[in-house]
Short mmCIF file of C-alpha atoms in Angstrom, two decimals:
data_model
loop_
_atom_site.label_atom_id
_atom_site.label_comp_id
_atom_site.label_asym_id
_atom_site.label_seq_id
_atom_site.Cartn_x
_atom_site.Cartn_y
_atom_site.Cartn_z
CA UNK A 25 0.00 0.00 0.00
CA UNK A 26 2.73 2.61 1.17
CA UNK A 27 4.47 1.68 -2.38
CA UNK A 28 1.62 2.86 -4.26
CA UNK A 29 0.74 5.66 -2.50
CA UNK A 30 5.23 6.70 -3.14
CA UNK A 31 4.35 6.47 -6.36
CA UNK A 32 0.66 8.88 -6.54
CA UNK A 33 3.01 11.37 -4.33
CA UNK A 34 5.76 11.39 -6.19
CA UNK A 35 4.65 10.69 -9.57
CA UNK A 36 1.93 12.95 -9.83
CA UNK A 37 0.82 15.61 -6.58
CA UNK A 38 -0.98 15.91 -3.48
CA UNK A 39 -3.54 19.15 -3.38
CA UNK A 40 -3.07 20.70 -0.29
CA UNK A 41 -2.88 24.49 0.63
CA UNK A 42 -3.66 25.73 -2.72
CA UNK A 43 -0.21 24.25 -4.17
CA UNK A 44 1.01 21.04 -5.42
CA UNK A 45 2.96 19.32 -3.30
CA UNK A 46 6.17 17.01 -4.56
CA UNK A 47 9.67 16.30 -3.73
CA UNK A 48 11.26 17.57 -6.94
CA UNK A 49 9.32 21.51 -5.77
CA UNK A 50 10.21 20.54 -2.21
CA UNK A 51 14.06 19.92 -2.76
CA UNK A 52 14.44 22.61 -5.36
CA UNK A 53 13.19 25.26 -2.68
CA UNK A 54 15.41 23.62 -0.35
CA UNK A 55 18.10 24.60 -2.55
CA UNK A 56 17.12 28.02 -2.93
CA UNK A 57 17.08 28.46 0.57
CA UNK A 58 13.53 28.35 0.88
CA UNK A 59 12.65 26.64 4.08
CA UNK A 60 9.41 28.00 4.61
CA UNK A 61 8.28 26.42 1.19
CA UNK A 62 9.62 23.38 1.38
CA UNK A 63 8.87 22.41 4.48
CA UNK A 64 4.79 23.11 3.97
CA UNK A 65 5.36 20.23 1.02
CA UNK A 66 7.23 17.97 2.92
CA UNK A 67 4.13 18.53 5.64
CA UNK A 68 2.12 17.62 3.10
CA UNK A 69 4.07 14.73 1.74
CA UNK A 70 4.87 13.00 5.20
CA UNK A 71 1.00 13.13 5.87
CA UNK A 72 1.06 9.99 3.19
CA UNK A 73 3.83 8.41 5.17
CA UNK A 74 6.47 9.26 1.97
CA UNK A 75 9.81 7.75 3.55
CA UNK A 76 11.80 10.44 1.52
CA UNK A 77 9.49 13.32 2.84
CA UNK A 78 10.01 12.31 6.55
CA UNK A 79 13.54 12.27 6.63
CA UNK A 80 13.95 15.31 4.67
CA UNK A 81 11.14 17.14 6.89
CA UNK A 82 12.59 15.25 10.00
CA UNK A 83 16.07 17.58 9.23
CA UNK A 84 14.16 20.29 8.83
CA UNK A 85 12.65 19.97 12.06
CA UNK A 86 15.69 19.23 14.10
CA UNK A 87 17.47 22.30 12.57
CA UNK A 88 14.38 24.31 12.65
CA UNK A 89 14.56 25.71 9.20
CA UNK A 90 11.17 26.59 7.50
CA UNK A 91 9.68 27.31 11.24
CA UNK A 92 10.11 26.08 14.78
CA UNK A 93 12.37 23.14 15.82
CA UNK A 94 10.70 20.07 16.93
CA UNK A 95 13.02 17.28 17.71
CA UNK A 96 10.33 15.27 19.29
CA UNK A 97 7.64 15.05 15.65
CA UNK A 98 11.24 14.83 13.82
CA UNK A 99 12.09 11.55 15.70
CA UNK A 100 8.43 10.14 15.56
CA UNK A 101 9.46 10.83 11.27
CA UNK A 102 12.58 8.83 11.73
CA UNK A 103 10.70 6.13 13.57
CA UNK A 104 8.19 6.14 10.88
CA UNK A 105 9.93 5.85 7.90
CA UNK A 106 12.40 3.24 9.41
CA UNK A 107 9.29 0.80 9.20
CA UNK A 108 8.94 1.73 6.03
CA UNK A 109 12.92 -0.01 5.50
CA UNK A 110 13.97 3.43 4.18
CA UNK A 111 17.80 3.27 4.70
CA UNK A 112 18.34 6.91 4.64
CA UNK A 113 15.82 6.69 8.17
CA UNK A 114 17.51 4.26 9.81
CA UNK A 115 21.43 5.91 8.97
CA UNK A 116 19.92 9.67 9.82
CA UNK A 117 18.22 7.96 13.35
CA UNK A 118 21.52 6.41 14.10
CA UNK A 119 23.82 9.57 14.12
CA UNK A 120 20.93 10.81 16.59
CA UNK A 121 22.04 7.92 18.68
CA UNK A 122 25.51 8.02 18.02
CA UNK A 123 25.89 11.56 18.80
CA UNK A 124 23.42 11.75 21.83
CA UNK A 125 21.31 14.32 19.70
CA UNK A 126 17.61 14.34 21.39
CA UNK A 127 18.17 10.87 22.56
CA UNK A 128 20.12 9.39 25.18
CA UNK A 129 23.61 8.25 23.50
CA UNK A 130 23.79 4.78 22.52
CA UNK A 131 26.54 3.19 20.62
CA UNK A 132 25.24 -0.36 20.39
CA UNK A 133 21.84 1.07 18.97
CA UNK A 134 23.84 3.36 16.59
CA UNK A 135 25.99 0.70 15.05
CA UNK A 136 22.50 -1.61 14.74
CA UNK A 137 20.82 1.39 12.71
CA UNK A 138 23.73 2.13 10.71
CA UNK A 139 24.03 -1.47 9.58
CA UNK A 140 20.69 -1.75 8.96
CA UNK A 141 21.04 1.20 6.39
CA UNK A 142 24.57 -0.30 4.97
CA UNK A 143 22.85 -3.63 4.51
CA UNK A 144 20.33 -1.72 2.00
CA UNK A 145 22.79 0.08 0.23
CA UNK A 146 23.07 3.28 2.06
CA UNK A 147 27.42 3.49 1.68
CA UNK A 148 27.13 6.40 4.43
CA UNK A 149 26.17 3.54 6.79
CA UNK A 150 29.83 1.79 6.37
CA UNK A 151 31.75 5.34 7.23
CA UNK A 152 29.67 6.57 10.04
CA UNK A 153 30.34 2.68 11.63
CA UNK A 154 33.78 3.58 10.78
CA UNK A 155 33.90 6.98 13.04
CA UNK A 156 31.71 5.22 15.54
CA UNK A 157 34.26 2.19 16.00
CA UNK A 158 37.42 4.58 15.95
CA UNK A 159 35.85 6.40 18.55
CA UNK A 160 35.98 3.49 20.60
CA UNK A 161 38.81 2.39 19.60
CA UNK A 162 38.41 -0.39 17.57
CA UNK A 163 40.55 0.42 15.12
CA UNK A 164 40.76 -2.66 12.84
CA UNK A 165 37.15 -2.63 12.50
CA UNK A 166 37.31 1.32 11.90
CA UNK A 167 39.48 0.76 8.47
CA UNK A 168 37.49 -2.43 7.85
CA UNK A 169 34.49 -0.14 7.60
CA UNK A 170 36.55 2.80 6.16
CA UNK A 171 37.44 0.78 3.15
CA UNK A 172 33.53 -0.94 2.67
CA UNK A 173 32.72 2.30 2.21
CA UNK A 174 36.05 3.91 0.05
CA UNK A 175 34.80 0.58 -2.16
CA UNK A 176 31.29 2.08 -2.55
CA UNK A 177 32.60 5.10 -3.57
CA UNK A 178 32.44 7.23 -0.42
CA UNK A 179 35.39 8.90 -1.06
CA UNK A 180 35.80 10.91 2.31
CA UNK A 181 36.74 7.60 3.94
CA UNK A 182 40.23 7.67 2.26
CA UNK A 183 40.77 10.74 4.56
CA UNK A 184 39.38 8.69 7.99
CA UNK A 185 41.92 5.94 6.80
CA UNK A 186 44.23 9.02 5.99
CA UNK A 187 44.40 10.12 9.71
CA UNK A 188 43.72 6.03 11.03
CA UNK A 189 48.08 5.70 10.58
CA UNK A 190 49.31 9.43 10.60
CA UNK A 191 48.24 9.80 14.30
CA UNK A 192 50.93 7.95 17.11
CA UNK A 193 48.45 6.54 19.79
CA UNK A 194 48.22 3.72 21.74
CA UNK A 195 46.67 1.03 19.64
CA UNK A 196 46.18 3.13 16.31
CA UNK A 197 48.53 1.33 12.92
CA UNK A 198 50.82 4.49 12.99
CA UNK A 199 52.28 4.09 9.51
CA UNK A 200 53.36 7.38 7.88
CA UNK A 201 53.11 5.67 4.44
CA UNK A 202 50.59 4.32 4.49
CA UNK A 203 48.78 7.94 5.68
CA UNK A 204 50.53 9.38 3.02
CA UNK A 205 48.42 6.56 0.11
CA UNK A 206 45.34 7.58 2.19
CA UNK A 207 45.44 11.45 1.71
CA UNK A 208 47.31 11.53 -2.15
CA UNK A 209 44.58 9.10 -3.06
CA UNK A 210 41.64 11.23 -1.53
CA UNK A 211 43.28 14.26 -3.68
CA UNK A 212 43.21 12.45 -6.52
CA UNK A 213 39.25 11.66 -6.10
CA UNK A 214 38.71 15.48 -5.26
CA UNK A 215 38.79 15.66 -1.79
CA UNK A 216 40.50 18.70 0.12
CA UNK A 217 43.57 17.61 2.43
CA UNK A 218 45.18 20.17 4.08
CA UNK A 219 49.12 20.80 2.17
CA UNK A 220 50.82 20.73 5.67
CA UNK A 221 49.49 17.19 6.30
CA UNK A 222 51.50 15.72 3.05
CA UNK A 223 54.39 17.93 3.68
CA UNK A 224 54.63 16.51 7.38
CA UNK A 225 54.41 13.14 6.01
CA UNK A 226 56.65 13.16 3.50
CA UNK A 227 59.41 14.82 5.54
CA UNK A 228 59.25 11.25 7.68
CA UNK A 229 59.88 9.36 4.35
CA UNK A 230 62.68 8.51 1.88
CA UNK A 231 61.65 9.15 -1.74
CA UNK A 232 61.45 5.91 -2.24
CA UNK A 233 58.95 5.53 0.39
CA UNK A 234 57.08 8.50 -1.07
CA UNK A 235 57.12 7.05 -4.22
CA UNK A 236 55.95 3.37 -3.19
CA UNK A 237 53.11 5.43 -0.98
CA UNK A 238 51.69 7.29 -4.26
CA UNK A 239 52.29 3.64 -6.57
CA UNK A 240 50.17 2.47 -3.57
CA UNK A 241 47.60 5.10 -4.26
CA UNK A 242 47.25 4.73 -7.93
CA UNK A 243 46.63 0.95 -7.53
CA UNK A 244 43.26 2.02 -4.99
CA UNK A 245 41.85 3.66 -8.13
CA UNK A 246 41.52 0.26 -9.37
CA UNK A 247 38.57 -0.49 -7.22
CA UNK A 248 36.59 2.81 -8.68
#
């Protein structure tokens, strides 16, 4: 039933207020800055239990763009559209958990929604259960999950895996090379990394180090 009634709202429009309501008006206002706007058709939207319309809405409401912040109707949103298996839901309700946003901080309930999402597809799922296990500490399981998602194409992983071996801590695989792969490979996908970081780096290395680290990189870009 939900499927079909995706479809009617996204397909063609709900009347409501004198306007139209779809996602393609709601996230262009969005992008124009206009809260107000898009958050009356995401109302309108999430009344039809859309999955895409409550999480969207449910951001809205936490940041309290478009009108007043309601953290309380923007969980209820999450809830919603997580029994709806929307993966975006369940990886936007975990970083609520994760961070101790609204809700009391739970790691073990974070890592659960977050693989839930990853499980469906959602790639985010894989970096934020990266950041969650280097947190703790678990760093083998942090660049296990750093990688799942530099494989999916998540490209600001390469950066987590970057500072995973440039940092000397107890525990962490300090490896200036290796850092060095990380962060040349994450420039070569686009990603900003600060000059000093490289230049730190490659002052610990011989050039032939430097040059194996960057060989190192190139041979990543295989996976793409």
């Amino acid at each position: 039933m939900i499927t079909i009634l995706r479809k009617v709202a996204l397909l063609s429009c709900v009347l409501a207020l004198g306007a139209c309501a779809d996602m393609p008006t709601a996230e262009r206002a969005q992008q124009q800055g206009d809260f107000v706007t898009a958050r009356k058709h995401l109302e309108t939207l999430s009344e039809y239990h859309i999955p895409e319309a409550q999480v969207d809405l449910a951001q809205m409401l936490l940041q309290g763009e478009g009108g007043p912040a309601d953290p309380k109707r923007a969980i209820e949103l999450l809830q919603d559209a997580t029994n709806h298996d929307f993966p975006q839901a369940y990886y936007e309700y975990g970083r609520l958990y994760h961070n101790g946003q609204y809700v009391k901080q739970d790691f073990r309930k974070a890592a659960d929604l977050y693989n839930k999402a990853y499980d469906m597809g959602y790639i985010r799922g894989a970096f934020q259960l990266g950041t969650l296990y280097e947190q703790q500490k678990s760093y083998k399981l942090a660049e296990s999950f750093y990688k799942q998602a530099l494989k999916g194409g998540y490209y600001r992983s390469a950066i987590k895996l970057g500072g995973l071996y440039e940092k000397k801590a107890e525990g962490r695989p300090y490896n200036p090379a290796q850092a060095l792969t990380w962060y040349t490979y994450a420039q070569s996908k686009g990603i900003e990394v600060a000059p000093d970081k490289i230049t730190k780096l490659e002052s610990l290395l011989t050039p032939e180090e430097i040059a194996y680290a960057k060989t190192l990189s190139r041979k990543w870009s295989t996976y793409d």
